[in-house]
């Protein structure tokens, strides 16, 4: 699967010699580590899986750097690898982790004790409130299809433009817009009781 | 009211910073005059921010050190490597097994072709055949490098043997 020739340069702490490739790679890791983890976490909503995805992404980047040159911008290429690795993880996990949610988030669930309506927006930094709301947001999000999750994360968490998302996912900006529209509509619908609870 | 509906429809695009520049004056002009749309936009922005907060990790638990350590024993990319981008995605396990099983065959065929080409192009030829005990030497070519094509008895195997000039006497 991957070349494992130990005679070739590999990153070794404490050894005086680090090859130029490794040094270059280290700069890439420093620059993209947070973005890769955040994107992976955003898509799978699970810290352990996001950690594994991050390691796998950089292993791919490290061993495939030669195939990258000149194909796309480095960030597009790394986002693309991240997205594909995360989608693979979702598919792998599907039967046990990411399914089995109830069809609706009920108004009762959304009514986090002690907070209602305007009070929630008035104190959005209360820890309990944040924890509860967060669970509901995550639950709603993980009901979206992988493609919709990915598009929403690249736009809202990573702040990519429609054009950059289209390049990353190798689709048209029209597709990006329609996926965003659908994903947001669905999130809004699922979370409507959270934002506007019954009086 | 029709204007309001138009504005609501474009809110996400506006917040994404992707609303077409020619639509921005109309959009912002309307917000100045319509309290309902202004409030709707504020509420929408707030919901989006909450959503992002809900989906963000608390921390980044993978350090550069962790990542570099996980690469131990893996070779970095070299410009001369094969051009396939992600063979581990394209290849089925069966294909991988086949690749390993059949690899020696094309390799041997390739080697034979190269040697044959070498023989026909570069060597001054003075070939002769002779028999020996263990099998048959089909062809022996004398040159600075003596090349011998040898077939052991009762087999279909052909051995191609390249000897340095100094070793010629032995044969
Ligand atoms: Zn209006």
PDB file of C-alpha atoms and ligand atoms in Angstrom, chain B residues 1 3-5 7-8 30-31 33-38, ligand 1:
ATOM      1  CA  UNK B   1     -43.725  42.076   0.865  1.00  0.00           C
ATOM      2  CA  UNK B   3     -39.299  42.582  -1.831  1.00  0.00           C
ATOM      3  CA  UNK B   4     -38.978  41.045   1.630  1.00  0.00           C
ATOM      4  CA  UNK B   5     -39.279  37.557   0.166  1.00  0.00           C
ATOM      5  CA  UNK B   7     -34.297  39.606   0.521  1.00  0.00           C
ATOM      6  CA  UNK B   8     -34.890  36.518   2.696  1.00  0.00           C
ATOM      7  CA  UNK B  30     -34.012  47.410   1.664  1.00  0.00           C
ATOM      8  CA  UNK B  31     -32.506  46.532   5.051  1.00  0.00           C
ATOM      9  CA  UNK B  33     -35.944  50.693   5.406  1.00  0.00           C
ATOM     10  CA  UNK B  34     -37.378  47.356   6.618  1.00  0.00           C
ATOM     11  CA  UNK B  35     -37.165  46.488  10.320  1.00  0.00           C
ATOM     12  CA  UNK B  36     -38.556  42.987   9.822  1.00  0.00           C
ATOM     13  CA  UNK B  37     -35.860  42.025   7.322  1.00  0.00           C
ATOM     14  CA  UNK B  38     -33.188  43.623   9.486  1.00  0.00           C
TER      15      UNK B  38
HETATM   16 ZN1  LIG C   1     -38.364  43.442   4.243  1.00  0.00          ZN
END
